[in-house]
Tab-separated table of C-alpha atoms and ligand atoms in Angstrom:
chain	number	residue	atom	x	y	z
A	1	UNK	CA	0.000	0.000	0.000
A	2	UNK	CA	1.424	3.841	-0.812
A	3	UNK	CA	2.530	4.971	2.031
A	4	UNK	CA	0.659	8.084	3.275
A	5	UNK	CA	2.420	11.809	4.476
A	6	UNK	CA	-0.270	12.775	7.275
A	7	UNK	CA	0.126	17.279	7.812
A	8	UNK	CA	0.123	18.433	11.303
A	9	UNK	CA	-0.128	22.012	13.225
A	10	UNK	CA	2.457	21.903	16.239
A	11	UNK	CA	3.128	24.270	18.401
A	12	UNK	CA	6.675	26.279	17.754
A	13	UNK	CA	6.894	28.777	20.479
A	14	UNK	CA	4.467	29.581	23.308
A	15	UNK	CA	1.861	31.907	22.379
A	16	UNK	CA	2.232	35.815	24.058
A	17	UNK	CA	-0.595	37.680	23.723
A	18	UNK	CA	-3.498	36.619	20.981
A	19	UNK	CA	-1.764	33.763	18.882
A	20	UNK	CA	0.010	34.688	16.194
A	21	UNK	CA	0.489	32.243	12.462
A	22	UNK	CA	3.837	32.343	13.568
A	23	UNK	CA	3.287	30.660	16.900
A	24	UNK	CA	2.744	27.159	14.748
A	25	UNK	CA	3.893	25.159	12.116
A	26	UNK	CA	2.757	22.734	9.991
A	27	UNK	CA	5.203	19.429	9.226
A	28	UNK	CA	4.828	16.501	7.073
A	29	UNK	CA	5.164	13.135	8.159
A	30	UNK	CA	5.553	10.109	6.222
A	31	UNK	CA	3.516	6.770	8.335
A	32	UNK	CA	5.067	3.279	8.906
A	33	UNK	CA	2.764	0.356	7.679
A	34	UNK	CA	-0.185	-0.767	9.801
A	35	UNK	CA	0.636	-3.247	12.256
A	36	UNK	CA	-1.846	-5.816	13.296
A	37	UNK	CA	-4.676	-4.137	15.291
A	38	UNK	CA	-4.398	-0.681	14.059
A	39	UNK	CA	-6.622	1.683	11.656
A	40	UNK	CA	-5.809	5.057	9.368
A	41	UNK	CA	-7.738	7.786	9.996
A	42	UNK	CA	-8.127	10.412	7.671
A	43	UNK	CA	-9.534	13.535	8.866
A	44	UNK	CA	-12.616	15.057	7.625
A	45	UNK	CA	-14.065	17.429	10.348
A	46	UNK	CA	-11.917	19.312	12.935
A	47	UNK	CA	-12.358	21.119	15.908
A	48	UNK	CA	-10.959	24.266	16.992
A	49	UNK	CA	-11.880	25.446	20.748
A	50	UNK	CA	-11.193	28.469	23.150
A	51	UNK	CA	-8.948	25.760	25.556
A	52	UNK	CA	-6.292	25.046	22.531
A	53	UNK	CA	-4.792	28.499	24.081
A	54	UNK	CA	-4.534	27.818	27.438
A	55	UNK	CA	-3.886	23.929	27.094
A	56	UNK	CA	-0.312	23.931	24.934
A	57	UNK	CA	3.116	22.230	24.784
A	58	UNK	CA	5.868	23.319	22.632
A	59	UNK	CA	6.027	20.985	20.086
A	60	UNK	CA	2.938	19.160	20.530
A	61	UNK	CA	0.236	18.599	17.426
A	62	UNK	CA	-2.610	20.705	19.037
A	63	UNK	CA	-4.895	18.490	21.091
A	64	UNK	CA	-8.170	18.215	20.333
A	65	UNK	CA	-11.773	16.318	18.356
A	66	UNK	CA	-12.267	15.326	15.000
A	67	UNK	CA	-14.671	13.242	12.211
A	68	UNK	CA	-12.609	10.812	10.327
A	69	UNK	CA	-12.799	8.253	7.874
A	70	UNK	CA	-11.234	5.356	8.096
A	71	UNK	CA	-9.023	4.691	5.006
A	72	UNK	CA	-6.863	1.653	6.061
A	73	UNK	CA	-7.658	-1.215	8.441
A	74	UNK	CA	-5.913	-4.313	10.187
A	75	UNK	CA	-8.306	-3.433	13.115
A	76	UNK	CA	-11.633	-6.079	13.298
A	77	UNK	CA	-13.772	-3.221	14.769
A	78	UNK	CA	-12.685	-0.645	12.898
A	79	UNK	CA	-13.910	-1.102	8.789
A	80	UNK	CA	-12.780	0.927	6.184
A	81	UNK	CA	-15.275	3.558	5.119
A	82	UNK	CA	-16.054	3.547	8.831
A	83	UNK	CA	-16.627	7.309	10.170
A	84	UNK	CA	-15.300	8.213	13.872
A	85	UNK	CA	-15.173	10.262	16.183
A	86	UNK	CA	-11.292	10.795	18.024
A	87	UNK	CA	-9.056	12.999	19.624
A	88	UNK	CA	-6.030	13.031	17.233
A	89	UNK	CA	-6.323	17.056	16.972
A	90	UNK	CA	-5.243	18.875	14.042
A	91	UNK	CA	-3.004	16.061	12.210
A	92	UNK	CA	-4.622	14.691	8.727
A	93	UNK	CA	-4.067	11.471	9.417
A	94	UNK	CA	-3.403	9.302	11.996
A	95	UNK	CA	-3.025	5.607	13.186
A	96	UNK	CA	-4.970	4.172	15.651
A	97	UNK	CA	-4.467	1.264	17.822
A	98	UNK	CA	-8.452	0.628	18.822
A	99	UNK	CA	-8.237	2.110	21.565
A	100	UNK	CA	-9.812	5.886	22.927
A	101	UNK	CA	-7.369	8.718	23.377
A	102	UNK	CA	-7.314	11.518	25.867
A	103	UNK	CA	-10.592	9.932	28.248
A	104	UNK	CA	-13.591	7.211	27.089
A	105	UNK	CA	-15.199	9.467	24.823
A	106	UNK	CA	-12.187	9.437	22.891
A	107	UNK	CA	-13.203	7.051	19.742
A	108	UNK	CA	-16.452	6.537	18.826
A	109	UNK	CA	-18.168	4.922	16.080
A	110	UNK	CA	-20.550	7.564	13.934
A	111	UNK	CA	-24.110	6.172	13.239
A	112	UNK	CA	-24.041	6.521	9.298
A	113	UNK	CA	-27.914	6.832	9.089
A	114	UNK	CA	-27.402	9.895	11.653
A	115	UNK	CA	-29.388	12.068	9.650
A	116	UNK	CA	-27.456	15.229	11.091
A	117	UNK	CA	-24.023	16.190	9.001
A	118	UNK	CA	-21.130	14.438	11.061
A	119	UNK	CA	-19.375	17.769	12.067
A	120	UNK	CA	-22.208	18.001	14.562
A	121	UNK	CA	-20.687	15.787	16.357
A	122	UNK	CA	-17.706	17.831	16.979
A	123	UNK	CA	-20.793	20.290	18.901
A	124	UNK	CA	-23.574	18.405	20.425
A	125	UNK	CA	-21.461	14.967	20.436
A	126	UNK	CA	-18.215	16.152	22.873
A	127	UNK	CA	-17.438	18.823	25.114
A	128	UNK	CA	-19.363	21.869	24.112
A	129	UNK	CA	-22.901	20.280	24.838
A	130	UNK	CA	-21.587	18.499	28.403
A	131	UNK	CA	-20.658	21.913	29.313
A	132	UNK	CA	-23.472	23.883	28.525
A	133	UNK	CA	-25.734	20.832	29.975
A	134	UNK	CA	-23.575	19.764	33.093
A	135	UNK	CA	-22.668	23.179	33.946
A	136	UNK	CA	-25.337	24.868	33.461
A	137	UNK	CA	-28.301	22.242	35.395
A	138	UNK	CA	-25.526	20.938	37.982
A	139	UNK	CA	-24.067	24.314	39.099
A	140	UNK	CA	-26.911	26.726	38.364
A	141	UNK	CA	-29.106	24.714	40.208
A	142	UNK	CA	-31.995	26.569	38.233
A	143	UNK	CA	-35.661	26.812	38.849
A	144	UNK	CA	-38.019	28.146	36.827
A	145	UNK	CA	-38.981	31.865	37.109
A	146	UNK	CA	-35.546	32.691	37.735
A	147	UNK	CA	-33.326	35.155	35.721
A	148	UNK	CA	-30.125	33.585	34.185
A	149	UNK	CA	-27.343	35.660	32.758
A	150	UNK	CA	-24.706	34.099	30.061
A	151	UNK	CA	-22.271	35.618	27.595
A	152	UNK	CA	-20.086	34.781	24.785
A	153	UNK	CA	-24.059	33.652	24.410
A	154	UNK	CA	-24.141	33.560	20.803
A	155	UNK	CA	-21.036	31.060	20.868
A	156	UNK	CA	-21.108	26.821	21.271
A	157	UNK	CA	-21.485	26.964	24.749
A	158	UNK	CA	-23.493	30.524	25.478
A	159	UNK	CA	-26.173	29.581	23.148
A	160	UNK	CA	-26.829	25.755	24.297
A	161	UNK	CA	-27.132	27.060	27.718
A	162	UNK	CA	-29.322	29.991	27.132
A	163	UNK	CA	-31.684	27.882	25.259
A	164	UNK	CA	-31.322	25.041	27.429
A	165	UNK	CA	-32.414	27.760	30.009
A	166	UNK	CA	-35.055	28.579	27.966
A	167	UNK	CA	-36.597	24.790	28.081
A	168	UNK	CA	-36.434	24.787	31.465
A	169	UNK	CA	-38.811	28.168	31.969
A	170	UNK	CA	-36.260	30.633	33.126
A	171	UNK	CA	-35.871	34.261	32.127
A	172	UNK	CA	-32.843	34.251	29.631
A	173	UNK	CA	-30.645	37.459	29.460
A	174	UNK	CA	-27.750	37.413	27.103
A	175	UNK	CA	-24.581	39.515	26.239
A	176	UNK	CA	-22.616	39.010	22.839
A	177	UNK	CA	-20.510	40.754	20.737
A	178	UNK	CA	-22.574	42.488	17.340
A	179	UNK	CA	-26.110	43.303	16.436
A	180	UNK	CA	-26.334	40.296	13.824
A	181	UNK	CA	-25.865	38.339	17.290
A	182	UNK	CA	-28.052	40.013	19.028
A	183	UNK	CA	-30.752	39.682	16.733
A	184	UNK	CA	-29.798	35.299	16.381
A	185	UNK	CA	-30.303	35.620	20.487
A	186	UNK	CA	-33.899	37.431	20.315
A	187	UNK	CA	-34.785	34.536	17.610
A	188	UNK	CA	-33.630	32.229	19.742
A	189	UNK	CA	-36.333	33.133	22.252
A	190	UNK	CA	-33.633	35.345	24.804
A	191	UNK	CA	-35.444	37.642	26.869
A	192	UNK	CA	-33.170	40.223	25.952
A	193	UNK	CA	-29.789	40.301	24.473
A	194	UNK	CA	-27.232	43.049	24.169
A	195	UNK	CA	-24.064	43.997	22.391
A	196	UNK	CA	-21.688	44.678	24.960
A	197	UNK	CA	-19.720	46.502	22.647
A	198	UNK	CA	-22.139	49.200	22.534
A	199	UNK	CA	-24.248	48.894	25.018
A	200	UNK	CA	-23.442	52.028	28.218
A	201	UNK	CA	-22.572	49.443	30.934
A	202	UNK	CA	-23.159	46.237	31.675
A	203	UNK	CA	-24.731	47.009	35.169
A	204	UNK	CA	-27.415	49.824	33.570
A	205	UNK	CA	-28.537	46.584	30.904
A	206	UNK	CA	-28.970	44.597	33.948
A	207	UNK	CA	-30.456	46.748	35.688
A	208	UNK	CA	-33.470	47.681	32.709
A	209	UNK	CA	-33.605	44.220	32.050
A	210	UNK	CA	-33.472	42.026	35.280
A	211	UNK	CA	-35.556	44.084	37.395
A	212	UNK	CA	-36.052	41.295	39.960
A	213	UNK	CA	-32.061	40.742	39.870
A	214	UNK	CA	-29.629	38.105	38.775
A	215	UNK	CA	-30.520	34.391	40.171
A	216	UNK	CA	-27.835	32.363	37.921
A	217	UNK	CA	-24.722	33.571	36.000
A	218	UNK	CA	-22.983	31.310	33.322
A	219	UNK	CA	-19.749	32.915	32.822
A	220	UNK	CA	-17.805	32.556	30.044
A	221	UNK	CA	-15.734	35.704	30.118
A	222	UNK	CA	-14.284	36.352	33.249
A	223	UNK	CA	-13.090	39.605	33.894
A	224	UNK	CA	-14.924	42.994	34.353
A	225	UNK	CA	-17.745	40.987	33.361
A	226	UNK	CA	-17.882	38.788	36.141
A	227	UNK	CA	-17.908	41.708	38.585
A	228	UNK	CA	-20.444	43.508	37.021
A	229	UNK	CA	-23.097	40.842	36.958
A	230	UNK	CA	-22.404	39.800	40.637
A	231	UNK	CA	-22.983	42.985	41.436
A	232	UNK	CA	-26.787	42.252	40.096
A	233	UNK	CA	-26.895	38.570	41.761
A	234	UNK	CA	-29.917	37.961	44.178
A	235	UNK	CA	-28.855	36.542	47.659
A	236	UNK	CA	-28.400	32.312	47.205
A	237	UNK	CA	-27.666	33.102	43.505
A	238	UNK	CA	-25.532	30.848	42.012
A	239	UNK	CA	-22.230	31.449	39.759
A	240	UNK	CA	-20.789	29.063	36.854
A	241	UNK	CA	-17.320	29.697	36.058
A	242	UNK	CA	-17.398	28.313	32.458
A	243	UNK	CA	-14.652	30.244	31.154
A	244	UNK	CA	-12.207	33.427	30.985
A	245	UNK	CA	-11.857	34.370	27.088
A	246	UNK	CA	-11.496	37.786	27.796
A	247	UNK	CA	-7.984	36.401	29.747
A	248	UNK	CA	-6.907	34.061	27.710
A	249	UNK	CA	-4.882	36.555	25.406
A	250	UNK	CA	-4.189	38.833	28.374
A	251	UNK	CA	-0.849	39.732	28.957
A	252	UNK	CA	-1.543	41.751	31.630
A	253	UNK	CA	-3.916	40.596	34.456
A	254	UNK	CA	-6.968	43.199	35.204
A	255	UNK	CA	-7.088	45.287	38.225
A	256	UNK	CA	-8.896	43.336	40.853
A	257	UNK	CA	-11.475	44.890	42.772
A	258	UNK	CA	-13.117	43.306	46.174
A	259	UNK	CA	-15.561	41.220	44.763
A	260	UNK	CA	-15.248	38.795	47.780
A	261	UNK	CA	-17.592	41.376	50.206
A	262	UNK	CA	-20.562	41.087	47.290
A	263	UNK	CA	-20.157	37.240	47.235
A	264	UNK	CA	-19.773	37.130	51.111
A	265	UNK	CA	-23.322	39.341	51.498
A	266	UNK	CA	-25.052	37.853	48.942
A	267	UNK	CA	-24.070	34.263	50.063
A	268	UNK	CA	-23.740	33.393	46.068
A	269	UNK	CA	-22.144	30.186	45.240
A	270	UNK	CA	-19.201	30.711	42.742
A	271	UNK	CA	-18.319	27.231	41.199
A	272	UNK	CA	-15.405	26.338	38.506
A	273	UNK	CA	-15.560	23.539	36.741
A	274	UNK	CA	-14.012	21.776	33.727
A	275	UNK	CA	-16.311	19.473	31.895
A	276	UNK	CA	-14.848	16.082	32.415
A	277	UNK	CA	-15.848	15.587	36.021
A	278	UNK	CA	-19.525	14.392	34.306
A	279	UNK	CA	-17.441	12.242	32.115
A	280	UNK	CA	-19.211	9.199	32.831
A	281	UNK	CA	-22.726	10.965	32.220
A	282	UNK	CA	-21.530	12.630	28.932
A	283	UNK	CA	-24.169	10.390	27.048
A	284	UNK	CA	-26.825	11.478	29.030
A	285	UNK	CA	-26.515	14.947	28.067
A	286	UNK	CA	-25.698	14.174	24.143
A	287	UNK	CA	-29.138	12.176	24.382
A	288	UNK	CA	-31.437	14.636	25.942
A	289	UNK	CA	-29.756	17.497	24.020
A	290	UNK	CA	-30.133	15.417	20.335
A	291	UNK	CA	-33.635	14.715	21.236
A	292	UNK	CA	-34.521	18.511	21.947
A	293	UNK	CA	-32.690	19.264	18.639
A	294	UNK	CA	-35.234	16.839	16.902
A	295	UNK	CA	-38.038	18.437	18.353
A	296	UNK	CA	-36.620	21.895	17.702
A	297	UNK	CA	-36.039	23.043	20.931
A	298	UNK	CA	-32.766	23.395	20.395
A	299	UNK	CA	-31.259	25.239	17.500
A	300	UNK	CA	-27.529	24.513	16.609
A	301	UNK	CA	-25.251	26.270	14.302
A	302	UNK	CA	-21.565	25.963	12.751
A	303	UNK	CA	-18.947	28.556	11.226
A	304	UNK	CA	-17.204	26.285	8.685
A	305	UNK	CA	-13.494	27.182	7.245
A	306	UNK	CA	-12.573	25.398	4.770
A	307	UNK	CA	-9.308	23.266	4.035
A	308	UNK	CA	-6.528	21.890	6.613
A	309	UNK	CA	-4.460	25.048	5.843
A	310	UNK	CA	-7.509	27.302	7.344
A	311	UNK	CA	-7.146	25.649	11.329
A	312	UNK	CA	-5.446	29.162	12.210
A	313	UNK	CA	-7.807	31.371	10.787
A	314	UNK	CA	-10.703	29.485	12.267
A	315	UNK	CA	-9.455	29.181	15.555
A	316	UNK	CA	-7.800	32.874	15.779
A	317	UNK	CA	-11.731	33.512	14.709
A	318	UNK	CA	-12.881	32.467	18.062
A	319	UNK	CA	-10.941	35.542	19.776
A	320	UNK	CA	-12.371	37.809	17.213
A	321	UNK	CA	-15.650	36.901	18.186
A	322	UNK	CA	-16.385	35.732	14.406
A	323	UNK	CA	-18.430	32.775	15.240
A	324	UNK	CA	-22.137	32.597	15.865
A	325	UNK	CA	-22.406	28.704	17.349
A	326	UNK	CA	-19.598	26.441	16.722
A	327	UNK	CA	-16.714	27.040	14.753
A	328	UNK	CA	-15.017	23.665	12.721
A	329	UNK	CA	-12.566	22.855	9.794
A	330	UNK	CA	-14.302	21.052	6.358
A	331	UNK	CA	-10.287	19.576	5.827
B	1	LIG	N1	-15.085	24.650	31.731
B	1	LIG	C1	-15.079	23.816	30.703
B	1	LIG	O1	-14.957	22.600	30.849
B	1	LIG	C2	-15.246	24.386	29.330
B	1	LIG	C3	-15.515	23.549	28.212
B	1	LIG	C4	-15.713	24.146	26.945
B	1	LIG	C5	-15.619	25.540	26.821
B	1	LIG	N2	-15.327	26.295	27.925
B	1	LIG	C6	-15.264	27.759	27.850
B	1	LIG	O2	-16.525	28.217	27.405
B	1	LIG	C7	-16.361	29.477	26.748
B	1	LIG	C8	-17.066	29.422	25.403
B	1	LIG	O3	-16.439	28.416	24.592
B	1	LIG	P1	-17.020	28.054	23.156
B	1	LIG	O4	-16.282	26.876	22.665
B	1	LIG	O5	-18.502	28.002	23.214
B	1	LIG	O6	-16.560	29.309	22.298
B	1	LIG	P2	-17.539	30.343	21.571
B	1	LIG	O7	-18.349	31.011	22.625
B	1	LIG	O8	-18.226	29.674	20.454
B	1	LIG	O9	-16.509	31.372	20.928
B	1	LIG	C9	-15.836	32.276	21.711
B	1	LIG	C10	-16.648	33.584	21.862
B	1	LIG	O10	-16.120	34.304	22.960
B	1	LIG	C11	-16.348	35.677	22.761
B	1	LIG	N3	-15.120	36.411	23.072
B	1	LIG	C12	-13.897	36.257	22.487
B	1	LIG	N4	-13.017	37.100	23.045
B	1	LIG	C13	-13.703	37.816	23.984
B	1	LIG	C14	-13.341	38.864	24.884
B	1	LIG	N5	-12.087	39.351	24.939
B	1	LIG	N6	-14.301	39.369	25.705
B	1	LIG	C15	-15.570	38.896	25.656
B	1	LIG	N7	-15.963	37.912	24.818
B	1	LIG	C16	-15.038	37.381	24.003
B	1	LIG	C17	-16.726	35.880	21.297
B	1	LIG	O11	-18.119	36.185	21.233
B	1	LIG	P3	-18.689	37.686	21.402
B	1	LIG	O12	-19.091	38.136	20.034
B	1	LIG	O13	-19.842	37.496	22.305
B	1	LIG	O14	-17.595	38.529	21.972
B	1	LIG	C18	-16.499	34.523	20.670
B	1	LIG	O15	-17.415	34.224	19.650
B	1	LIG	C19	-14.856	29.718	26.639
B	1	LIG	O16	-14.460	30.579	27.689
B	1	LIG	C20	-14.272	28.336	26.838
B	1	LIG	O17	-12.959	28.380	27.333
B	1	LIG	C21	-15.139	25.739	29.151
């Protein structure tokens, strides 16, 4: 069999500041032969995620999900033609032993009568949709009649959990970047949405529209932001610290100011988490989540670049707040 030269992005320096093309490389590699038990994977779908910036190692292939086809086999349970999902990151192609990388979720088989495109499953079949589910129902704690508060809530994550929100009869309030998001938000059934790049302050658009305060905040800014919307929490309200993209490019930290009195006299509950502590219950949220896709509950969208050479520019896109839902490679 030809022997195959799989492309990968590594890391060459560590990133200062917003990433930079620079910052990474892509090399060729030519593959040995299968041996017994492995499968090639050729990649159709990647992912690119806020985390790739904070989670690095010079000289690494970025870490992270894609879609693949499986072009070689000397693997029994793996066939070619077969479509997967796995954690080889941004490399073309890749050999597999069988077995999952990075946790269990790691290799999957894709359902080929799935009548959703298999790039969804880089969104509502990994991380994102744990995150919004998990974090959102396990920290939040929320019950209906209550106000939640996200941003980045046009993004993967912001929108699953304001709509998720939504389902379960809360008053959604959401912050995002333009006017076209704005607008996606309000059609999404948001309460009320604002661009917080034009908007006065954050506290005056909390304060016209959460009148009855702030009962659960879904953070995935960090920042000034944070401080501003505890400042609207209710007593008992309840804080899930997502993320920190508005640090993540930092290179200076922001002045901190005392927020430890508000969450002392408001008795909030200010929880990080990372999504793999529900890594065992993953399924349960992909199932529930599919299903209220299906029924249209749940609206999903993608940003798609296209070609292997465009990973950069889709994933420098997620910084520039380019992306309405979630942002993947066609390779
Ligand atoms: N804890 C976990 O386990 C976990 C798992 C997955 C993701 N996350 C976090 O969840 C958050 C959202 O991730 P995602 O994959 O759904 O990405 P995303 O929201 O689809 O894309 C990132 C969005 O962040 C906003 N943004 C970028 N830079 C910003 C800045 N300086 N200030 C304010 N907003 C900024 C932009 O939207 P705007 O137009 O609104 O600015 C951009 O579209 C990230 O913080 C990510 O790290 C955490």
């Amino acid at each position: 069999m030809a022997s195959v030269i799989a492309r990968k992005w590594l890391l060459k320096k560590n990133y200062e500041g917003t990433p930079k093309r620079e910052d990474l490389e892509i090399i060729e590699e030519e593959l040995p032969p299968l041996k017994d038990g492995e499968f090639l994977v050729e990649a159709q779908w990647i992912t690119v995620d806020p985390y790739q910036r904070i989670v690095t190692g010079v000289g690494n292939v970025i870490k992270g999900g894609q879609v693949g086809k499986i072009i070689q086999s000397k693997n029994n349970d793996f066939a070619v033609g077969d479509l997967i999902f796995g954690y080889y990151g941004w490399s073309s192609h890749t050999i597999c032993d069988g077995n999952p990388v990075g946790h269990i979720h790691g290799l999957r088989k894709l359902d080929p009568s799935n009548p959703v495109p298999p790039s969804t499953a880089l969104g509502t079949g990994d991380a994102v949709p744990a995150t919004a589910y998990f974090g959102f129902l396990d920290i939040c704690q929320p019950k209906p009649g209550e106000t939640l508060v996200v941003n980045a809530a046009a993004g993967a994550v912001g929108s699953a959990v304001g709509q998720i929100a939504k389902i379960k009869g809360l008053r959604v309030v959401g912050f995002t970047g333009s006017d076209e998001k704005v607008a996606y938000l309000k059609s999404l059934g948001f309460d009320a949405a604002y661009n917080y790049k034009t908007i006065s302050t954050i506290t005056d658009a909390l304060k016209e529209s959460c009148p009855n305060g702030v009962d659960c905040f879904f953070d995935n800014v960090g920042g000034e932001f944070f401080e501003s919307v505890l400042g609207q929490m209710n007593t008992f309200g309840r804080v899930a610290i997502c993320g920190a993209i508005s640090q993540y490019n930092a290179l200076e930290l922001p002045k901190v100011h005392p927020v430890t009195t508000i969450i002392l006299w408001k008795q909030l509950t200010v929880k990080g988490f990372i999504v793999t502590r529900w890594l065992d219950q993953w399924p349960d949220a992909f199932k529930e989540m599919t299903q209220w896709i299906q029924e249209g509950k749940l609206q999903y969208k993608e940003l798609v670049f296209n070609g292997f050479d465009s990973i950069f520019d889709a994933f420098i896109s997620l910084f520039k707040g380019a992306n309405i839902g979630k942002v993947v490679v066609k390779v």
